[in-house]
Amino acid sequence: QLSSCCSHKKNKGTSNADIRQRKKSNHDKPKNNVTALDDLPSADTWANKEIWNLILNNVLFLAACAEYGSQHPLAKGILKKAADLGIGKGLRQPLVLADDFISETGKGIKCNVNGHTIHIGNRRWLTANDIEISPGTFDAMEYLEERGQTSIVLSVDGRSEAVIGLIDKAKDEATLAVNVLQKSMGIKVYMLTGDNLRTARVVADEVGIPVDHVIADVLPEGKVECIKKLQDEGHRVAMIGDGINDSPALAQADVGMAIGAGTDVAIETAEVVLVNSKLTDVITAIDLARTIYFRIRLNFVWALGYNALAIPVASGMLYPLTNKALPPFVAAIAMIFSSISVLLSSLLLNRYKPPRFDKQYGRVLRQGKLDLESVSVISNGTEIAVP
């Protein structure tokens, strides 16, 4: 039996296909029956291109029919790749309406397409539905996961038939944001994800999150428990998320930050919305909050000190020494000056400028791969180097 493994890379509306196949070989041992190719297999390797395209077309057709209408990022990736092959609403091969649709958060979906029972999901979903595992399925999943991809299995009528790999490439500013938060602002960064540990560690390594701060393969309620644990340890926790699965954790955190391009549920739950969907805006939000808090404390100290000195003078404390009392209008002016000074101090926040980043790229830290080496953060005229 032949089965296929399709890897789909998704980033900002663009997609690149990385197609691989698995097949049994009479020369291989049963446990080593995975052949990985970086391009479409030739006729000498496996049947011919037409057959391969037919299988790929069938796999994406069933997956797209099942995922149509979903707002999940993985579903969007599948639908985008299917559309590239002419599969979709109003395209060469229109989709079929799925019946009896069931979705379980953090696991997968189930529905009927053209009389066939379709399951799409992760390992937990396979186990929960007693799916028969075809040879090579787990090998293909591990192959994709070791390369930082999220692997999901397409099952037809209770048997796994294809493994689809998707990767939501880390945003360009993710590495910058993580390193500035950790090394410049002194904030610990954790990764909470429903993805498997292999994929999570690959992504964490790319952006600079410590391995011991990676918490993978957790359901939405698991994310809430992780945040509660950090809070019980005395930490103030900010949660950044964009999906429905992140909403409970956003509500539990001391501060919930939603990505502007995320789901409506996440945006409604969060206290802060990053309208531009830029992760560096997290740094700006925290820096602005610290600046405002510093100004509040400065105004409080100034007002308290001013009134602590002015009220006794206005009440006649100096009269025994000077034999003169402070005229009422002078006391009134002094009181007005106190309020005006606090107001002017607060208006100085209009001069706030968000932190600026000077990035340096190199190949030393990434074993020859060109990437971010260091960054200098310029805030309030002060430059801070972040290695």
Short mmCIF file of C-alpha atoms in Angstrom, two decimals:
data_model
loop_
_atom_site.label_atom_id
_atom_site.label_comp_id
_atom_site.label_asym_id
_atom_site.label_seq_id
_atom_site.Cartn_x
_atom_site.Cartn_y
_atom_site.Cartn_z
CA GLN A 1 0.00 0.00 0.00
CA LEU A 2 1.16 3.48 -0.84
CA SER A 3 0.51 6.42 1.42
CA SER A 4 1.58 10.02 1.11
CA CYS A 5 3.08 12.62 3.38
CA CYS A 6 2.55 16.22 2.34
CA SER A 7 4.42 19.07 3.97
CA HIS A 8 2.96 22.53 3.45
CA LYS A 9 4.81 25.68 4.47
CA LYS A 10 2.59 28.65 5.22
CA ASN A 11 3.72 32.23 5.83
CA LYS A 12 1.90 35.54 5.29
CA GLY A 13 -0.24 34.31 2.43
CA THR A 14 2.50 32.50 0.58
CA SER A 15 2.91 28.76 0.41
CA ASN A 16 5.65 26.42 -0.66
CA ALA A 17 5.06 22.72 -1.07
CA ASP A 18 7.58 20.29 0.29
CA ILE A 19 6.32 16.93 -0.96
CA ARG A 20 7.56 13.65 0.41
CA GLN A 21 6.43 10.07 -0.04
CA ARG A 22 6.51 6.87 1.96
CA LYS A 23 6.45 3.40 0.48
CA LYS A 24 7.28 -0.15 1.36
CA SER A 25 10.43 -1.56 -0.14
CA ASN A 26 11.30 -5.22 -0.48
CA HIS A 27 14.85 -4.34 0.43
CA ASP A 28 14.05 -2.49 3.68
CA LYS A 29 13.29 -3.83 7.09
CA PRO A 30 9.66 -3.34 8.20
CA LYS A 31 10.53 -0.59 10.65
CA ASN A 32 12.60 1.36 8.12
CA ASN A 33 10.08 1.71 5.31
CA VAL A 34 10.20 5.49 4.92
CA THR A 35 11.71 7.12 1.86
CA ALA A 36 11.94 10.92 1.97
CA LEU A 37 12.29 12.97 -1.20
CA ASP A 38 12.69 16.72 -1.49
CA ASP A 39 10.75 16.92 -4.73
CA LEU A 40 8.11 15.06 -6.70
CA PRO A 41 9.16 11.42 -7.17
CA SER A 42 10.22 10.41 -10.66
CA ALA A 43 8.59 7.63 -12.66
CA ASP A 44 11.51 5.34 -11.80
CA THR A 45 11.09 5.99 -8.09
CA TRP A 46 7.37 5.60 -7.72
CA ALA A 47 4.79 5.00 -10.46
CA ASN A 48 4.64 8.35 -12.29
CA LYS A 49 3.94 11.99 -11.74
CA GLU A 50 0.32 11.70 -12.81
CA ILE A 51 -0.45 9.09 -10.16
CA TRP A 52 1.33 11.12 -7.51
CA ASN A 53 -0.64 14.25 -8.45
CA LEU A 54 -3.87 12.27 -8.35
CA ILE A 55 -3.16 11.01 -4.82
CA LEU A 56 -2.09 14.49 -3.67
CA ASN A 57 -5.25 15.93 -5.22
CA ASN A 58 -7.46 13.39 -3.43
CA VAL A 59 -5.75 13.97 -0.08
CA LEU A 60 -6.10 17.75 -0.27
CA PHE A 61 -9.67 17.52 -1.59
CA LEU A 62 -10.83 15.48 1.39
CA ALA A 63 -8.87 17.65 3.84
CA ALA A 64 -10.17 20.90 2.33
CA CYS A 65 -13.79 19.69 2.35
CA ALA A 66 -13.45 18.79 6.03
CA GLU A 67 -11.69 22.03 7.02
CA TYR A 68 -13.76 24.45 4.92
CA GLY A 69 -15.13 27.31 7.01
CA SER A 70 -12.72 26.75 9.91
CA GLN A 71 -10.75 29.71 11.30
CA HIS A 72 -7.94 27.53 12.67
CA PRO A 73 -4.50 28.44 11.25
CA LEU A 74 -3.88 24.81 10.23
CA ALA A 75 -7.17 24.73 8.34
CA LYS A 76 -6.27 27.95 6.54
CA GLY A 77 -2.97 26.41 5.47
CA ILE A 78 -4.69 23.33 4.02
CA LEU A 79 -7.28 25.42 2.18
CA LYS A 80 -4.55 27.70 0.78
CA LYS A 81 -2.56 24.77 -0.60
CA ALA A 82 -5.72 23.16 -2.01
CA ALA A 83 -6.61 26.43 -3.75
CA ASP A 84 -3.14 26.50 -5.34
CA LEU A 85 -4.03 23.17 -6.97
CA GLY A 86 -7.42 24.40 -8.14
CA ILE A 87 -9.43 22.83 -5.32
CA GLY A 88 -11.91 25.14 -3.65
CA LYS A 89 -15.07 27.16 -3.95
CA GLY A 90 -15.42 28.53 -7.49
CA LEU A 91 -12.26 26.75 -8.70
CA ARG A 92 -11.58 23.82 -11.03
CA GLN A 93 -12.67 21.24 -8.46
CA PRO A 94 -15.35 22.63 -6.12
CA LEU A 95 -15.59 21.43 -2.55
CA VAL A 96 -18.30 19.13 -1.22
CA LEU A 97 -20.26 20.12 1.88
CA ALA A 98 -19.20 18.02 4.87
CA ASP A 99 -21.88 16.46 7.08
CA ASP A 100 -21.98 15.58 10.80
CA PHE A 101 -19.08 17.86 11.61
CA ILE A 102 -17.55 17.41 15.07
CA SER A 103 -14.60 19.37 16.43
CA GLU A 104 -12.76 18.74 19.69
CA THR A 105 -10.39 21.45 20.87
CA GLY A 106 -6.75 20.45 20.88
CA LYS A 107 -7.35 17.12 19.14
CA GLY A 108 -9.02 17.27 15.73
CA ILE A 109 -12.17 17.09 13.66
CA LYS A 110 -14.52 14.42 12.33
CA CYS A 111 -17.05 14.63 9.48
CA ASN A 112 -18.52 12.81 6.49
CA VAL A 113 -17.44 13.67 2.94
CA ASN A 114 -19.02 11.90 -0.02
CA GLY A 115 -20.11 9.04 2.20
CA HIS A 116 -16.66 8.57 3.77
CA THR A 117 -15.86 9.18 7.45
CA ILE A 118 -12.97 11.64 7.68
CA HIS A 119 -10.81 12.23 10.75
CA ILE A 120 -8.11 14.92 10.80
CA GLY A 121 -6.08 15.43 13.95
CA ASN A 122 -3.11 14.62 16.11
CA ARG A 123 -2.08 11.50 18.02
CA ARG A 124 -4.66 12.08 20.72
CA TRP A 125 -7.36 12.17 18.06
CA LEU A 126 -6.14 8.91 16.52
CA THR A 127 -6.27 7.17 19.88
CA ALA A 128 -9.64 8.63 20.88
CA ASN A 129 -11.27 7.35 17.68
CA ASP A 130 -9.51 3.95 17.48
CA ILE A 131 -8.00 4.75 14.08
CA GLU A 132 -6.12 1.90 12.40
CA ILE A 133 -2.56 3.12 11.87
CA SER A 134 -1.09 2.41 8.43
CA PRO A 135 2.60 1.40 8.29
CA GLY A 136 4.89 4.42 8.26
CA THR A 137 2.38 6.89 9.70
CA PHE A 138 4.28 7.62 12.90
CA ASP A 139 7.61 7.61 11.03
CA ALA A 140 6.30 10.34 8.73
CA MET A 141 4.98 12.36 11.68
CA GLU A 142 8.33 12.22 13.44
CA TYR A 143 10.13 13.15 10.22
CA LEU A 144 8.05 16.33 9.89
CA GLU A 145 8.14 17.19 13.60
CA GLU A 146 11.93 17.01 13.74
CA ARG A 147 11.91 19.75 11.11
CA GLY A 148 9.66 22.01 13.14
CA GLN A 149 6.42 21.15 11.38
CA THR A 150 3.04 20.37 12.88
CA SER A 151 1.97 16.94 11.68
CA ILE A 152 -1.69 15.96 11.41
CA VAL A 153 -3.12 12.71 10.12
CA LEU A 154 -5.90 12.34 7.56
CA SER A 155 -7.88 9.16 8.14
CA VAL A 156 -10.53 7.77 5.82
CA ASP A 157 -13.10 5.27 7.09
CA GLY A 158 -11.10 4.50 10.23
CA ARG A 159 -7.66 4.08 8.64
CA SER A 160 -4.81 6.60 8.41
CA GLU A 161 -4.13 7.47 4.79
CA ALA A 162 -1.92 10.58 4.78
CA VAL A 163 0.18 12.77 7.02
CA ILE A 164 0.06 16.51 6.38
CA GLY A 165 2.78 18.75 7.75
CA LEU A 166 2.29 22.47 8.22
CA ILE A 167 4.65 25.07 9.53
CA ASP A 168 3.66 28.56 10.57
CA LYS A 169 7.04 30.16 10.19
CA ALA A 170 8.04 32.32 13.11
CA LYS A 171 7.47 36.00 12.43
CA ASP A 172 10.58 37.90 11.45
CA GLU A 173 10.46 39.94 14.66
CA ALA A 174 9.90 36.93 16.95
CA THR A 175 13.61 36.40 17.68
CA LEU A 176 14.06 40.12 18.27
CA ALA A 177 11.09 40.35 20.63
CA VAL A 178 12.06 37.28 22.66
CA ASN A 179 15.68 38.35 23.13
CA VAL A 180 14.81 41.92 24.11
CA LEU A 181 12.20 40.72 26.60
CA GLN A 182 14.61 38.24 28.19
CA LYS A 183 17.94 40.06 28.09
CA SER A 184 17.02 43.72 28.14
CA MET A 185 13.77 43.86 30.10
CA GLY A 186 14.46 40.92 32.44
CA ILE A 187 11.25 39.07 31.60
CA LYS A 188 11.13 35.28 31.46
CA VAL A 189 9.57 33.96 28.26
CA TYR A 190 7.72 30.64 28.11
CA MET A 191 6.17 28.81 25.19
CA LEU A 192 2.75 27.19 25.76
CA THR A 193 1.59 25.18 22.77
CA GLY A 194 -0.66 22.31 21.86
CA ASP A 195 1.95 21.17 19.37
CA ASN A 196 4.17 18.19 20.02
CA LEU A 197 7.43 18.62 21.92
CA ARG A 198 9.68 18.01 18.88
CA THR A 199 8.09 20.81 16.85
CA ALA A 200 7.94 23.15 19.85
CA ARG A 201 11.65 22.72 20.63
CA VAL A 202 12.67 23.40 17.03
CA VAL A 203 10.69 26.64 16.98
CA ALA A 204 11.88 27.63 20.46
CA ASP A 205 15.50 27.12 19.40
CA GLU A 206 14.94 29.37 16.38
CA VAL A 207 13.59 32.28 18.41
CA GLY A 208 15.76 31.86 21.52
CA ILE A 209 13.38 30.47 24.14
CA PRO A 210 15.15 28.16 26.65
CA VAL A 211 14.31 24.48 26.30
CA ASP A 212 13.20 24.24 29.94
CA HIS A 213 10.67 27.01 29.25
CA VAL A 214 8.91 25.02 26.52
CA ILE A 215 5.61 23.47 27.62
CA ALA A 216 4.19 21.46 24.73
CA ASP A 217 1.31 19.14 23.94
CA VAL A 218 -1.09 20.94 26.28
CA LEU A 219 -4.83 21.45 25.85
CA PRO A 220 -6.45 24.87 26.57
CA GLU A 221 -7.15 23.88 30.18
CA GLY A 222 -3.50 22.82 30.48
CA LYS A 223 -2.40 26.32 29.50
CA VAL A 224 -4.59 27.73 32.27
CA GLU A 225 -3.01 25.38 34.80
CA CYS A 226 0.49 26.42 33.70
CA ILE A 227 -0.36 30.09 34.20
CA LYS A 228 -1.91 29.37 37.61
CA LYS A 229 1.26 27.54 38.62
CA LEU A 230 3.42 30.53 37.68
CA GLN A 231 1.07 32.86 39.55
CA ASP A 232 1.20 30.63 42.64
CA GLU A 233 4.99 30.95 42.51
CA GLY A 234 4.60 34.70 42.84
CA HIS A 235 5.02 35.72 39.20
CA ARG A 236 2.95 38.29 37.37
CA VAL A 237 2.03 36.67 34.09
CA ALA A 238 1.24 38.19 30.69
CA MET A 239 -0.20 35.82 28.08
CA ILE A 240 0.09 36.52 24.36
CA GLY A 241 -2.20 34.56 22.04
CA ASP A 242 -4.36 34.76 18.95
CA GLY A 243 -6.56 31.67 18.86
CA ILE A 244 -9.72 30.32 20.43
CA ASN A 245 -7.60 27.81 22.33
CA ASP A 246 -5.68 30.69 23.94
CA SER A 247 -8.77 32.47 25.28
CA PRO A 248 -8.98 30.67 28.67
CA ALA A 249 -5.29 31.37 29.31
CA LEU A 250 -5.70 35.02 28.25
CA ALA A 251 -8.49 35.37 30.80
CA GLN A 252 -6.46 33.68 33.57
CA ALA A 253 -3.30 35.76 33.05
CA ASP A 254 -2.73 39.02 34.91
CA VAL A 255 -2.52 40.70 31.51
CA GLY A 256 -3.88 39.15 28.34
CA MET A 257 -2.48 40.37 25.02
CA ALA A 258 -4.20 39.37 21.77
CA ILE A 259 -2.75 39.58 18.28
CA GLY A 260 -4.85 41.93 16.16
CA ALA A 261 -5.14 39.39 13.35
CA GLY A 262 -6.34 36.69 15.76
CA THR A 263 -9.79 35.35 16.45
CA ASP A 264 -12.61 37.54 17.75
CA VAL A 265 -12.85 35.46 20.92
CA ALA A 266 -9.20 36.08 21.79
CA ILE A 267 -9.52 39.80 21.09
CA GLU A 268 -12.63 40.09 23.28
CA THR A 269 -10.93 38.21 26.13
CA ALA A 270 -7.65 40.12 26.19
CA GLU A 271 -7.03 43.43 27.95
CA VAL A 272 -4.48 44.56 25.35
CA VAL A 273 -4.82 44.15 21.57
CA LEU A 274 -1.74 44.45 19.35
CA VAL A 275 -3.51 46.10 16.42
CA ASN A 276 -0.55 45.88 14.04
CA SER A 277 -0.01 42.17 14.86
CA LYS A 278 3.69 42.86 15.43
CA LEU A 279 5.36 41.03 18.30
CA THR A 280 7.68 43.97 18.87
CA ASP A 281 4.57 45.89 19.95
CA VAL A 282 4.65 43.71 23.09
CA ILE A 283 7.92 45.45 23.99
CA THR A 284 6.38 48.83 23.25
CA ALA A 285 3.29 48.05 25.35
CA ILE A 286 5.37 46.97 28.35
CA ASP A 287 7.78 49.90 28.00
CA LEU A 288 4.87 52.37 27.73
CA ALA A 289 3.17 50.80 30.77
CA ARG A 290 6.39 51.14 32.79
CA THR A 291 6.78 54.76 31.66
CA ILE A 292 3.21 55.62 32.66
CA TYR A 293 3.59 53.86 36.02
CA PHE A 294 6.81 55.77 36.69
CA ARG A 295 5.01 59.04 35.86
CA ILE A 296 2.13 58.16 38.21
CA ARG A 297 4.55 57.53 41.07
CA LEU A 298 6.46 60.74 40.27
CA ASN A 299 3.23 62.77 40.31
CA PHE A 300 2.15 61.15 43.55
CA VAL A 301 5.46 61.88 45.30
CA TRP A 302 5.51 65.45 43.99
CA ALA A 303 1.90 66.18 44.99
CA LEU A 304 2.34 64.58 48.40
CA GLY A 305 5.56 66.46 49.13
CA TYR A 306 4.22 69.77 47.83
CA ASN A 307 1.04 69.59 49.88
CA ALA A 308 2.92 68.32 52.95
CA LEU A 309 4.92 71.56 52.89
CA ALA A 310 2.27 73.99 51.65
CA ILE A 311 -0.64 73.04 53.92
CA PRO A 312 1.19 73.79 57.19
CA VAL A 313 2.36 77.12 55.77
CA ALA A 314 -1.17 78.00 54.66
CA SER A 315 -2.52 77.08 58.09
CA GLY A 316 -0.23 79.68 59.75
CA MET A 317 2.69 77.59 60.95
CA LEU A 318 5.09 80.46 60.18
CA TYR A 319 2.96 83.15 61.86
CA PRO A 320 4.79 83.00 65.25
CA LEU A 321 8.07 83.63 63.46
CA THR A 322 7.03 86.19 60.84
CA ASN A 323 3.97 87.63 62.56
CA LYS A 324 2.29 87.47 59.18
CA ALA A 325 -0.42 85.17 57.86
CA LEU A 326 -0.52 83.83 54.32
CA PRO A 327 -3.28 85.63 52.38
CA PRO A 328 -6.12 83.30 51.27
CA PHE A 329 -5.65 84.11 47.57
CA VAL A 330 -2.00 83.05 47.77
CA ALA A 331 -3.04 79.74 49.30
CA ALA A 332 -5.59 79.27 46.52
CA ILE A 333 -2.97 80.01 43.84
CA ALA A 334 -0.57 77.56 45.49
CA MET A 335 -3.28 74.88 45.43
CA ILE A 336 -4.00 75.53 41.76
CA PHE A 337 -0.27 75.37 40.99
CA SER A 338 -0.14 71.91 42.58
CA SER A 339 -2.85 70.60 40.25
CA ILE A 340 -1.36 72.31 37.19
CA SER A 341 2.09 70.90 37.88
CA VAL A 342 0.70 67.33 38.04
CA LEU A 343 -1.27 67.93 34.83
CA LEU A 344 1.79 69.25 32.99
CA SER A 345 3.85 66.33 34.21
CA SER A 346 1.27 63.93 32.81
CA LEU A 347 1.14 65.78 29.48
CA LEU A 348 4.85 65.11 29.07
CA LEU A 349 3.82 61.54 28.18
CA ASN A 350 2.93 62.95 24.76
CA ARG A 351 6.66 63.11 24.14
CA TYR A 352 7.00 59.36 24.61
CA LYS A 353 8.85 57.56 21.83
CA PRO A 354 8.68 53.77 21.50
CA PRO A 355 11.94 51.82 21.74
CA ARG A 356 14.00 51.63 18.55
CA PHE A 357 15.98 48.58 17.55
CA ASP A 358 19.30 48.49 15.69
CA LYS A 359 19.79 44.91 14.51
CA GLN A 360 23.04 43.20 13.60
CA TYR A 361 23.04 40.05 11.48
CA GLY A 362 25.74 37.38 11.25
CA ARG A 363 26.49 33.68 11.01
CA VAL A 364 28.31 32.97 14.28
CA LEU A 365 25.43 31.98 16.56
CA ARG A 366 23.48 30.01 13.94
CA GLN A 367 26.18 27.61 12.76
CA GLY A 368 26.65 29.31 9.43
CA LYS A 369 23.04 30.36 8.89
CA LEU A 370 22.54 34.09 8.44
CA ASP A 371 20.33 35.39 11.23
CA LEU A 372 20.03 37.92 14.05
CA GLU A 373 23.26 38.14 16.07
CA SER A 374 22.71 41.12 18.34
CA VAL A 375 20.44 44.10 18.78
CA SER A 376 20.73 47.49 20.43
CA VAL A 377 17.63 48.90 22.09
CA ILE A 378 17.38 52.69 22.11
CA SER A 379 14.84 53.86 24.66
CA ASN A 380 14.55 57.43 25.99
CA GLY A 381 17.89 58.23 24.40
CA THR A 382 19.64 55.38 26.22
CA GLU A 383 21.20 52.57 24.19
CA ILE A 384 21.22 49.04 25.62
CA ALA A 385 23.12 46.27 23.81
CA VAL A 386 21.44 42.88 23.74
CA PRO A 387 23.72 39.98 22.68
#
